[in-house]
mmCIF file of N, CA and C in Angstrom:
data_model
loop_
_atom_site.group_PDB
_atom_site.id
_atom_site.type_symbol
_atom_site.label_atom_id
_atom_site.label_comp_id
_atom_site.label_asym_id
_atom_site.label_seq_id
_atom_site.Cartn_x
_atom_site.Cartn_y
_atom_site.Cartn_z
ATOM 1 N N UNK A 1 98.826 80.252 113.813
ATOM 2 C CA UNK A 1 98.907 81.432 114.671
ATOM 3 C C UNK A 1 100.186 82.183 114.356
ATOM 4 N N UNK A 2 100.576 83.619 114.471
ATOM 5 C CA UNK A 2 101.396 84.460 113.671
ATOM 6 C C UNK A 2 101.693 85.394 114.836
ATOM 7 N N UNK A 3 102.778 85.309 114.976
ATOM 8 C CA UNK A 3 103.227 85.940 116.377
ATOM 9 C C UNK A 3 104.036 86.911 115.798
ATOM 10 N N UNK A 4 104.060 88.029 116.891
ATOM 11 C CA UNK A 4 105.026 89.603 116.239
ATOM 12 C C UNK A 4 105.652 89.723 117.358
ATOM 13 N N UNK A 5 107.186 89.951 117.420
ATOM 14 C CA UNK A 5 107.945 90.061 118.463
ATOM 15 C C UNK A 5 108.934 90.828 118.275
ATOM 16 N N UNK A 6 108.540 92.564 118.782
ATOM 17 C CA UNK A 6 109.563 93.831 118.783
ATOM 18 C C UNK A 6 110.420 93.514 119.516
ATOM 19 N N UNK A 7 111.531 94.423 119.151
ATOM 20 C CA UNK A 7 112.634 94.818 120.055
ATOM 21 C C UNK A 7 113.353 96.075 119.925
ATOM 22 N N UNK A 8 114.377 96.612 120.869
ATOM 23 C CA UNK A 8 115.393 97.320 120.342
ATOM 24 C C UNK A 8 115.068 98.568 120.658
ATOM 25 N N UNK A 9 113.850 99.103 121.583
ATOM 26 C CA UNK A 9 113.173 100.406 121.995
ATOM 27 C C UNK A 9 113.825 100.672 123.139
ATOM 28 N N UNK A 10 113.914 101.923 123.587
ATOM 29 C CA UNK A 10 114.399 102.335 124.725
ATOM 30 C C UNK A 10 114.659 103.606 125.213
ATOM 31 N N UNK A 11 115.742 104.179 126.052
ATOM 32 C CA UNK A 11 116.009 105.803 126.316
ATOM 33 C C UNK A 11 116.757 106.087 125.387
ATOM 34 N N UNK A 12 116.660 107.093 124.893
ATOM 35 C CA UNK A 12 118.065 107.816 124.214
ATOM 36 C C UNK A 12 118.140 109.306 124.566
ATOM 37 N N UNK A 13 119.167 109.856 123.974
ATOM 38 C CA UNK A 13 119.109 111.252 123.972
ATOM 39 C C UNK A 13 118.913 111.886 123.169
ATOM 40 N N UNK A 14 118.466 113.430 122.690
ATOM 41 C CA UNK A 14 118.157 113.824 121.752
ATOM 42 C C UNK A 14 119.533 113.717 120.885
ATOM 43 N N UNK A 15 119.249 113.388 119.324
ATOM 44 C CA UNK A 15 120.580 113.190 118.329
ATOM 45 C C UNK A 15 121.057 111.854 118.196
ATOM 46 N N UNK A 16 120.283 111.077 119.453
ATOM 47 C CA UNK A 16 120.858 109.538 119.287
ATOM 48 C C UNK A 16 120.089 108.749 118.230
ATOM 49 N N UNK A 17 120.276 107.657 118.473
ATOM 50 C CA UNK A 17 120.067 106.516 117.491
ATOM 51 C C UNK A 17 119.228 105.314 118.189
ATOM 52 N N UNK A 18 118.551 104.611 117.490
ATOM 53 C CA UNK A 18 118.048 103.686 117.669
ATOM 54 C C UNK A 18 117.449 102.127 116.877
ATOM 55 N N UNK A 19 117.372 101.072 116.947
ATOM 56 C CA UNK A 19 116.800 100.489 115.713
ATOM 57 C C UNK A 19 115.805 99.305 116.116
ATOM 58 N N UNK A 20 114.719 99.352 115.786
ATOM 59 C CA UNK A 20 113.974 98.718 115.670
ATOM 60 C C UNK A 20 113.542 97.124 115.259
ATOM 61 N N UNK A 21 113.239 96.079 115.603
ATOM 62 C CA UNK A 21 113.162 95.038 114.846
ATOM 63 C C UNK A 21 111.793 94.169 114.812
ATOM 64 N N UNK A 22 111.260 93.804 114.257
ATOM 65 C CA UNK A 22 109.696 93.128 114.447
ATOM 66 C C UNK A 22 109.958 91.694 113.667
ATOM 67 N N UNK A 23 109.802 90.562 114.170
ATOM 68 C CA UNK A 23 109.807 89.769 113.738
ATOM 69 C C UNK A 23 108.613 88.632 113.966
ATOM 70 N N UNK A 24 108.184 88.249 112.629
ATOM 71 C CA UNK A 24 107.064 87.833 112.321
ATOM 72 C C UNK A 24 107.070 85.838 112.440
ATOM 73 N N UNK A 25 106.097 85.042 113.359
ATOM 74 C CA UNK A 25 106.637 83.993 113.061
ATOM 75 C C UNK A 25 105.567 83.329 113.101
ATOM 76 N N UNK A 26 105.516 82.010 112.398
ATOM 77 C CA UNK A 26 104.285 80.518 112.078
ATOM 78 C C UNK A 26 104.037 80.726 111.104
ATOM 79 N N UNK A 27 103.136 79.609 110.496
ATOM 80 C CA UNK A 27 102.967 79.167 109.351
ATOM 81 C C UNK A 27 102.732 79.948 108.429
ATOM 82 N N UNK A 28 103.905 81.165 108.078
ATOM 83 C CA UNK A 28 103.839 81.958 107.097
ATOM 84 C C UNK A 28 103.797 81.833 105.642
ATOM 85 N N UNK A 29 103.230 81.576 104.851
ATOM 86 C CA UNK A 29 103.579 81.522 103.755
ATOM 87 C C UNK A 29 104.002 82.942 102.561
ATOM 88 N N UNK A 30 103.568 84.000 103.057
ATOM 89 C CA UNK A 30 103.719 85.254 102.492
ATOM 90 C C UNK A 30 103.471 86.442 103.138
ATOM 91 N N UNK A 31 104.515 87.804 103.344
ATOM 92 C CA UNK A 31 103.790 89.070 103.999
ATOM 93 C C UNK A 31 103.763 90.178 103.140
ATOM 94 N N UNK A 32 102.440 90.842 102.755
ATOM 95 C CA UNK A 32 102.791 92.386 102.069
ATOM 96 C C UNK A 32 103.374 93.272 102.467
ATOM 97 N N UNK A 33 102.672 94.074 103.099
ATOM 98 C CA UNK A 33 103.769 95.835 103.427
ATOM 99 C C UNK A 33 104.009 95.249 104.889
ATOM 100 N N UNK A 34 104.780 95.870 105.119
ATOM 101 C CA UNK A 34 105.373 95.870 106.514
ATOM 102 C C UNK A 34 105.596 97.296 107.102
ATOM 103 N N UNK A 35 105.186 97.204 108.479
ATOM 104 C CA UNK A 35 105.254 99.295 108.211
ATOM 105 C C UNK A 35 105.063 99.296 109.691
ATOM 106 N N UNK A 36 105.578 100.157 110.641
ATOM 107 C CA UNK A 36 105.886 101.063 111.708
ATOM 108 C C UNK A 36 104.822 102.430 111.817
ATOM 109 N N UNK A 37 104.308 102.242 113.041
ATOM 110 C CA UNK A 37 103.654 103.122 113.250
ATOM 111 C C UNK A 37 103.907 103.502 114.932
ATOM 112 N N UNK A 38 103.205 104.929 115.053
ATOM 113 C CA UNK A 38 103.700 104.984 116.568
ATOM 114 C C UNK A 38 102.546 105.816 116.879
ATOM 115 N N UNK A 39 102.440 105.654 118.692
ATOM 116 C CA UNK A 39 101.344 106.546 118.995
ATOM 117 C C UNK A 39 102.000 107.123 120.379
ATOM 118 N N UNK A 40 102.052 108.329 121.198
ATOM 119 C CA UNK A 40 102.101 109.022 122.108
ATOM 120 C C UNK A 40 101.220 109.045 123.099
ATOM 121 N N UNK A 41 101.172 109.799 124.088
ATOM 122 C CA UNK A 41 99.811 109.424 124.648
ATOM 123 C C UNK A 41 98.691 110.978 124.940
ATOM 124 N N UNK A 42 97.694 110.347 124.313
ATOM 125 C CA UNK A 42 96.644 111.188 123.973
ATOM 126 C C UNK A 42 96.379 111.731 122.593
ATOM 127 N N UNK A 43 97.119 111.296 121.995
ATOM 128 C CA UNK A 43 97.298 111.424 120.521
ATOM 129 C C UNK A 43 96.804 109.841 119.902
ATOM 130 N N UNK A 44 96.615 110.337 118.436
ATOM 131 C CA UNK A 44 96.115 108.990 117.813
ATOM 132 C C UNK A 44 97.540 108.348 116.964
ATOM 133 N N UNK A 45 97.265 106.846 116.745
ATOM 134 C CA UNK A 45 98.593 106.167 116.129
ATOM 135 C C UNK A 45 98.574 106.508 114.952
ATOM 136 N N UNK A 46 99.682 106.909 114.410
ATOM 137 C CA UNK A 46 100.290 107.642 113.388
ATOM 138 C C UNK A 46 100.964 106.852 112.215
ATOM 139 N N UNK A 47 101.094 106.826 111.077
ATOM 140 C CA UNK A 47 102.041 105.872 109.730
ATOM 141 C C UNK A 47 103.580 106.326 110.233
ATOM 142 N N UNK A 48 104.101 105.935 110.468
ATOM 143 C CA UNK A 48 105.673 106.146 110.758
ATOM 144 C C UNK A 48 106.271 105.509 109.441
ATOM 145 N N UNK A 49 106.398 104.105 108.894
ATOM 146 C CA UNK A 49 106.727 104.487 107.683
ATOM 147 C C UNK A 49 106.501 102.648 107.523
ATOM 148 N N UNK A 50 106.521 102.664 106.239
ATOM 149 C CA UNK A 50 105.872 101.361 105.273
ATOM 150 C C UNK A 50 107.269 100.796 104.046
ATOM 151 N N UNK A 51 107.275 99.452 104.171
ATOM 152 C CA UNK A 51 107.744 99.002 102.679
ATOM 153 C C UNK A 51 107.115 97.515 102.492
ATOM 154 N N UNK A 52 106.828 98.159 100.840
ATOM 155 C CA UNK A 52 106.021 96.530 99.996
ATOM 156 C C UNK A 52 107.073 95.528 99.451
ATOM 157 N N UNK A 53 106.442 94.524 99.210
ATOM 158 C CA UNK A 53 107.183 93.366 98.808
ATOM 159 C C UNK A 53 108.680 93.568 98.052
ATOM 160 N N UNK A 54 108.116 94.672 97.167
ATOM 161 C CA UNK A 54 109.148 95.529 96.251
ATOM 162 C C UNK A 54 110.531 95.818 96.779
ATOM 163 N N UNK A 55 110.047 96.833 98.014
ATOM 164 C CA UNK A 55 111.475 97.361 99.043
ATOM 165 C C UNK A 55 110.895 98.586 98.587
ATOM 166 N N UNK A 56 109.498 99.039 97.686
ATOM 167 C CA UNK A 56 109.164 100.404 98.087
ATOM 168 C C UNK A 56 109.160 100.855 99.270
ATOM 169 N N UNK A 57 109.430 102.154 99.810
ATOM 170 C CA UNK A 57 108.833 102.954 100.969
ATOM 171 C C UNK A 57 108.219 103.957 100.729
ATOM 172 N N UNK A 58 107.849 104.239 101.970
ATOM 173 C CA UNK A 58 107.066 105.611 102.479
ATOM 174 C C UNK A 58 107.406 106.056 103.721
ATOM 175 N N UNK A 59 107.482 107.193 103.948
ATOM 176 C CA UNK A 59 107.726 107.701 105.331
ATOM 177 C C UNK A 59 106.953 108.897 105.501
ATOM 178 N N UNK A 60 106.696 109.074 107.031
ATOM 179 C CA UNK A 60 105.768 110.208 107.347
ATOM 180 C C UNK A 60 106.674 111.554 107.089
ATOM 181 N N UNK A 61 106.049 112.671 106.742
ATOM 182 C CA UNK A 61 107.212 113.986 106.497
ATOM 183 C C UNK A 61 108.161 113.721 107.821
ATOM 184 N N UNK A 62 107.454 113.945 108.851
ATOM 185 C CA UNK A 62 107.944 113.832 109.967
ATOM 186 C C UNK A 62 109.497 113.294 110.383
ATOM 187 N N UNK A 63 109.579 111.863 109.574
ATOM 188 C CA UNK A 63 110.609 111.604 109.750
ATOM 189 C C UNK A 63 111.603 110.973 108.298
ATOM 190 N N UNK A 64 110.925 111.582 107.626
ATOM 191 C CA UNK A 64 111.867 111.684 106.153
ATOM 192 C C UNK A 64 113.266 112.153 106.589
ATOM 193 N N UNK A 65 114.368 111.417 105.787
ATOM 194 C CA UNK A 65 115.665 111.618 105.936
ATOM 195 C C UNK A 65 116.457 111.205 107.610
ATOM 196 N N UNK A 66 115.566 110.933 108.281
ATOM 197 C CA UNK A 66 115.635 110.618 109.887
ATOM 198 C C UNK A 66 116.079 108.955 110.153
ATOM 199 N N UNK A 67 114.815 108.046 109.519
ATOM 200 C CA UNK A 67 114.352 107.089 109.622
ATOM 201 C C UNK A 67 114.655 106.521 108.489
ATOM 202 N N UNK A 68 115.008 105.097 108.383
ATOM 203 C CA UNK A 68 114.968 104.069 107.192
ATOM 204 C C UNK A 68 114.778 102.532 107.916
ATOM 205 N N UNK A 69 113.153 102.270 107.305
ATOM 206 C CA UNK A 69 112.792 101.116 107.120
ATOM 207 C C UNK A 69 113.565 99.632 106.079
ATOM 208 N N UNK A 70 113.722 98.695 106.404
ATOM 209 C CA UNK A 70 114.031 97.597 105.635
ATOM 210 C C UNK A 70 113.141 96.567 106.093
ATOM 211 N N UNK A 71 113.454 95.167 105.422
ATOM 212 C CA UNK A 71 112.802 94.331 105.687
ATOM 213 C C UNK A 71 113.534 93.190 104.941
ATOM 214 N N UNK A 72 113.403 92.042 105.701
ATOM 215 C CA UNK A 72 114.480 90.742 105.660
ATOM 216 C C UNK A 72 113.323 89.329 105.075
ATOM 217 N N UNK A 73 112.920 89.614 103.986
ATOM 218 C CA UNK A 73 112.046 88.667 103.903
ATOM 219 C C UNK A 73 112.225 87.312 104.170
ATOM 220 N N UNK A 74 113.165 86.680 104.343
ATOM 221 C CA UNK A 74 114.082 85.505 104.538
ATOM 222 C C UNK A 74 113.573 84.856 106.558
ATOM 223 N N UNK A 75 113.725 86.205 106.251
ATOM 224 C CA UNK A 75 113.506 86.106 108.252
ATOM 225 C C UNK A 75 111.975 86.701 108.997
ATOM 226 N N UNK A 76 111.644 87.146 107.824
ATOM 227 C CA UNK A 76 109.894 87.670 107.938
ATOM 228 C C UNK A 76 109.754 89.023 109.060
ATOM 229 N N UNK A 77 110.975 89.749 108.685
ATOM 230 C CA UNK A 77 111.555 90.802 109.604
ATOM 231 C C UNK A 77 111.335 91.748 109.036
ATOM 232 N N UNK A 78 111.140 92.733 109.834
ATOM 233 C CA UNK A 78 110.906 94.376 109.610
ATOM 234 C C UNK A 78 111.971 95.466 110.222
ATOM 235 N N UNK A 79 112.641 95.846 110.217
ATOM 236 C CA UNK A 79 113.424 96.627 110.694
ATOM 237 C C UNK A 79 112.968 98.691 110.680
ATOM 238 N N UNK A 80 113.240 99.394 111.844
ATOM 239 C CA UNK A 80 112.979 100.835 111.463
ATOM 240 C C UNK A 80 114.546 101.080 112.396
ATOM 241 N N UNK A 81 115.237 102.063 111.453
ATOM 242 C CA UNK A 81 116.809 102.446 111.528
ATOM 243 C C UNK A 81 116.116 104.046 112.161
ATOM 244 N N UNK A 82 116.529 104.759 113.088
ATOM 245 C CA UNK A 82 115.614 105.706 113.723
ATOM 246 C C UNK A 82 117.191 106.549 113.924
ATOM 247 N N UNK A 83 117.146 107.443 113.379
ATOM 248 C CA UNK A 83 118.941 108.289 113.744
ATOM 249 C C UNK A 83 118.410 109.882 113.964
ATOM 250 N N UNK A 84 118.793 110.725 114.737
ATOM 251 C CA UNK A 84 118.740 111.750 114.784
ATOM 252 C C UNK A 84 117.588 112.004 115.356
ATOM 253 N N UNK A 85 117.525 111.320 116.678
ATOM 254 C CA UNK A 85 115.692 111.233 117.596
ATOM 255 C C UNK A 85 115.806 112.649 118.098
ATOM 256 N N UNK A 86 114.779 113.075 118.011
ATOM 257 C CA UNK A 86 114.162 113.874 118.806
ATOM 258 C C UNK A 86 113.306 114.033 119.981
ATOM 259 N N UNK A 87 112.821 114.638 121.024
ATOM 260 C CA UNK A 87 111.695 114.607 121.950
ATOM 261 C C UNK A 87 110.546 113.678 121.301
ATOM 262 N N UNK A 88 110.139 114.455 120.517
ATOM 263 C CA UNK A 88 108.808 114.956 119.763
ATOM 264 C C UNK A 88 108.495 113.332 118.685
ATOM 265 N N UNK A 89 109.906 112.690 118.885
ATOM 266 C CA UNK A 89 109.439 110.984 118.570
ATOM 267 C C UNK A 89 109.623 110.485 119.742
ATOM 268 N N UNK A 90 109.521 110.673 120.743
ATOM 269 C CA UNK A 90 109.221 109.680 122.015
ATOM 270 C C UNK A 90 107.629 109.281 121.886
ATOM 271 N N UNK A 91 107.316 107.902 121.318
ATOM 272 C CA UNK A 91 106.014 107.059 122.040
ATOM 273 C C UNK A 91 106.275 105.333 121.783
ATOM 274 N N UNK A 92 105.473 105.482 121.998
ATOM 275 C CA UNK A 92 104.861 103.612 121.528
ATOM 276 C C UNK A 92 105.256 103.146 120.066
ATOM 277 N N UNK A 93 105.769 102.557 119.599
ATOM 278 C CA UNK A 93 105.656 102.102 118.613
ATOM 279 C C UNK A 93 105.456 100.710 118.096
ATOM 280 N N UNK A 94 104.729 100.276 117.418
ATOM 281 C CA UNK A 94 103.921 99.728 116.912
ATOM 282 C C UNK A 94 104.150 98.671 115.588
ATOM 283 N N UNK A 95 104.593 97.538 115.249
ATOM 284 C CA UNK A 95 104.849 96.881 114.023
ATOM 285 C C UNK A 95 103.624 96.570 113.519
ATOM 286 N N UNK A 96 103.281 96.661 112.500
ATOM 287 C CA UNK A 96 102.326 96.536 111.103
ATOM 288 C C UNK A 96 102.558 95.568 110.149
ATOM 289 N N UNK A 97 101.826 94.439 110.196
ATOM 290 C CA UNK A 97 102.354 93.531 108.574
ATOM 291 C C UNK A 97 100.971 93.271 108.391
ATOM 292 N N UNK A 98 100.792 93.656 106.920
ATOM 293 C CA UNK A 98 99.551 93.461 106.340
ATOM 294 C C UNK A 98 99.114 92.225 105.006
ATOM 295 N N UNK A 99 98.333 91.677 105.419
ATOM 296 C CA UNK A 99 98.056 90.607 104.176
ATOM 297 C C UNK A 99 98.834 89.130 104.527
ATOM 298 N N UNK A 100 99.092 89.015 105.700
ATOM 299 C CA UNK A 100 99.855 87.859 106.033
ATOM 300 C C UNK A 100 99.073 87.099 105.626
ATOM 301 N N UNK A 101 99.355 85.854 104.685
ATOM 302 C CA UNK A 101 98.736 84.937 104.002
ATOM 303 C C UNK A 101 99.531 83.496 104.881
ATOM 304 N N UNK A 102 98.381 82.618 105.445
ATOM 305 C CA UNK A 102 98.719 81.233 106.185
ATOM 306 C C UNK A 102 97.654 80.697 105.854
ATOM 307 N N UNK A 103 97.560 79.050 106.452
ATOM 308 C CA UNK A 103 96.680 78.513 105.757
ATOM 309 C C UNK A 103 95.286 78.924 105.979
ATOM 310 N N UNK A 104 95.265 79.746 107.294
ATOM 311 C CA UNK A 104 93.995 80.191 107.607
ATOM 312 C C UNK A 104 93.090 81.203 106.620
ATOM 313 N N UNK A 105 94.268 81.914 106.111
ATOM 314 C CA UNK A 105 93.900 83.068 104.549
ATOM 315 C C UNK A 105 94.723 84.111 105.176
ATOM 316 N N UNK A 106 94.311 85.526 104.636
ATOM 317 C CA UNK A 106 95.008 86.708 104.587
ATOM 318 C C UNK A 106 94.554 87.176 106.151
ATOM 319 N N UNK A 107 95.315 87.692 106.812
ATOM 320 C CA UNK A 107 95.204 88.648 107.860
ATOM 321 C C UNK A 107 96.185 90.261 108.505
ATOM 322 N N UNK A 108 95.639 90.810 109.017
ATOM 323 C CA UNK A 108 96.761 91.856 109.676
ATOM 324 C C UNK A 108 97.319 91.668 110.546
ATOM 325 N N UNK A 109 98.381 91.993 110.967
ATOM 326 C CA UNK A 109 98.780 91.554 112.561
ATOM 327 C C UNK A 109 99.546 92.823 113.350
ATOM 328 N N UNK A 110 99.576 93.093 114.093
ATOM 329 C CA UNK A 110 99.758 94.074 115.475
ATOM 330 C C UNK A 110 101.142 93.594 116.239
ATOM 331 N N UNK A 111 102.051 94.176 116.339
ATOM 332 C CA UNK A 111 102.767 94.043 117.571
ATOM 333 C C UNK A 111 102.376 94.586 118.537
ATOM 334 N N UNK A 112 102.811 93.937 119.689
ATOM 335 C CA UNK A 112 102.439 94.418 121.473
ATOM 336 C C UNK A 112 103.135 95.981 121.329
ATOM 337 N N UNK A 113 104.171 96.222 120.487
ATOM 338 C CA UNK A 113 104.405 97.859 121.088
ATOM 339 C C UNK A 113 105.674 97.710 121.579
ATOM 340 N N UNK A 114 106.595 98.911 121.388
ATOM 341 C CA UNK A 114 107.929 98.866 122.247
ATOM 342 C C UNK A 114 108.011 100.669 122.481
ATOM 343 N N UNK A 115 108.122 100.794 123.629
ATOM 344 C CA UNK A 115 108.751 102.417 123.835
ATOM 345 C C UNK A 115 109.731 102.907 123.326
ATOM 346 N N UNK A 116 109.409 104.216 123.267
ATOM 347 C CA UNK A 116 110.871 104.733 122.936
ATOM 348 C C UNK A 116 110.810 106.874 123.541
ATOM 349 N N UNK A 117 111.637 106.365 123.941
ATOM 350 C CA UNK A 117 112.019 107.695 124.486
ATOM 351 C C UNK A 117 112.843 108.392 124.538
ATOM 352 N N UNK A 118 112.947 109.938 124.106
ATOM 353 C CA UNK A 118 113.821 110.504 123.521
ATOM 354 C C UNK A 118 113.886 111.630 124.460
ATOM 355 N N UNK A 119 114.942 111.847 125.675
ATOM 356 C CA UNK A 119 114.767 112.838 126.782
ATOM 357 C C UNK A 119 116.821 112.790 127.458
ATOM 358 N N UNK A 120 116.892 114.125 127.493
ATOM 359 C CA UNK A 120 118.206 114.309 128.433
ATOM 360 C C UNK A 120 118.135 113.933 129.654
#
């Protein structure tokens, strides 16, 4: 069983900072991309941003130059570095690890979600 456990969401103000952490745990033997996504409400969940085994990324335009993803393979951790928030990123956000390989085989896994809100 493969448990996902966010943290690090909360109020800020517009221009502030924030950082993200997802950490992945049990009988892991390997994770592919790891990636952040977020959803608002009434809106659909969105790619916020991705990195592969590599330390490639991707980020949504949205928050290019804003946001920087890492990831701690050691610790089966995902990190999203979130600087210069705006309103307009206040929602849910969401950890993503894909291809988690255990003895059961490959699967996706979901974090529960952490808020984040970006308001004076």
């Amino acid at each position: 069983q493969v448990q996902l456990v966010e943290s690090g969401g909360g109020l800020v103000q517009p221009g502030g900072s924030l950082r993200l952490s997802c950490a992945a745990s049990g009988s892991i033997f390997s994770i592919n991309a790891m990636g952040w996504y977020r959803q608002a409400p009434g809106d659909h969940r969105e790619l916020v941003a991705i990195i592969d085994t590599s330390g490639s990324t991707y980020y949504a335009d949205s928050v290019k130059g804003r946001f920087t993803i890492s990831r701690d393979n050691a610790k089966n951790t995902v990190y999203l570095q979130m600087n210069s928030l705006k309103p307009e990123d206040t929602a849910a956000y969401y950890c993503n690890v894909q291809r988690v390989r255990t003895v059961e085989g490959f699967r996706d896994y979901w974090g529960q979600g952490t808020q984040v809100t970006v308001s004076s």
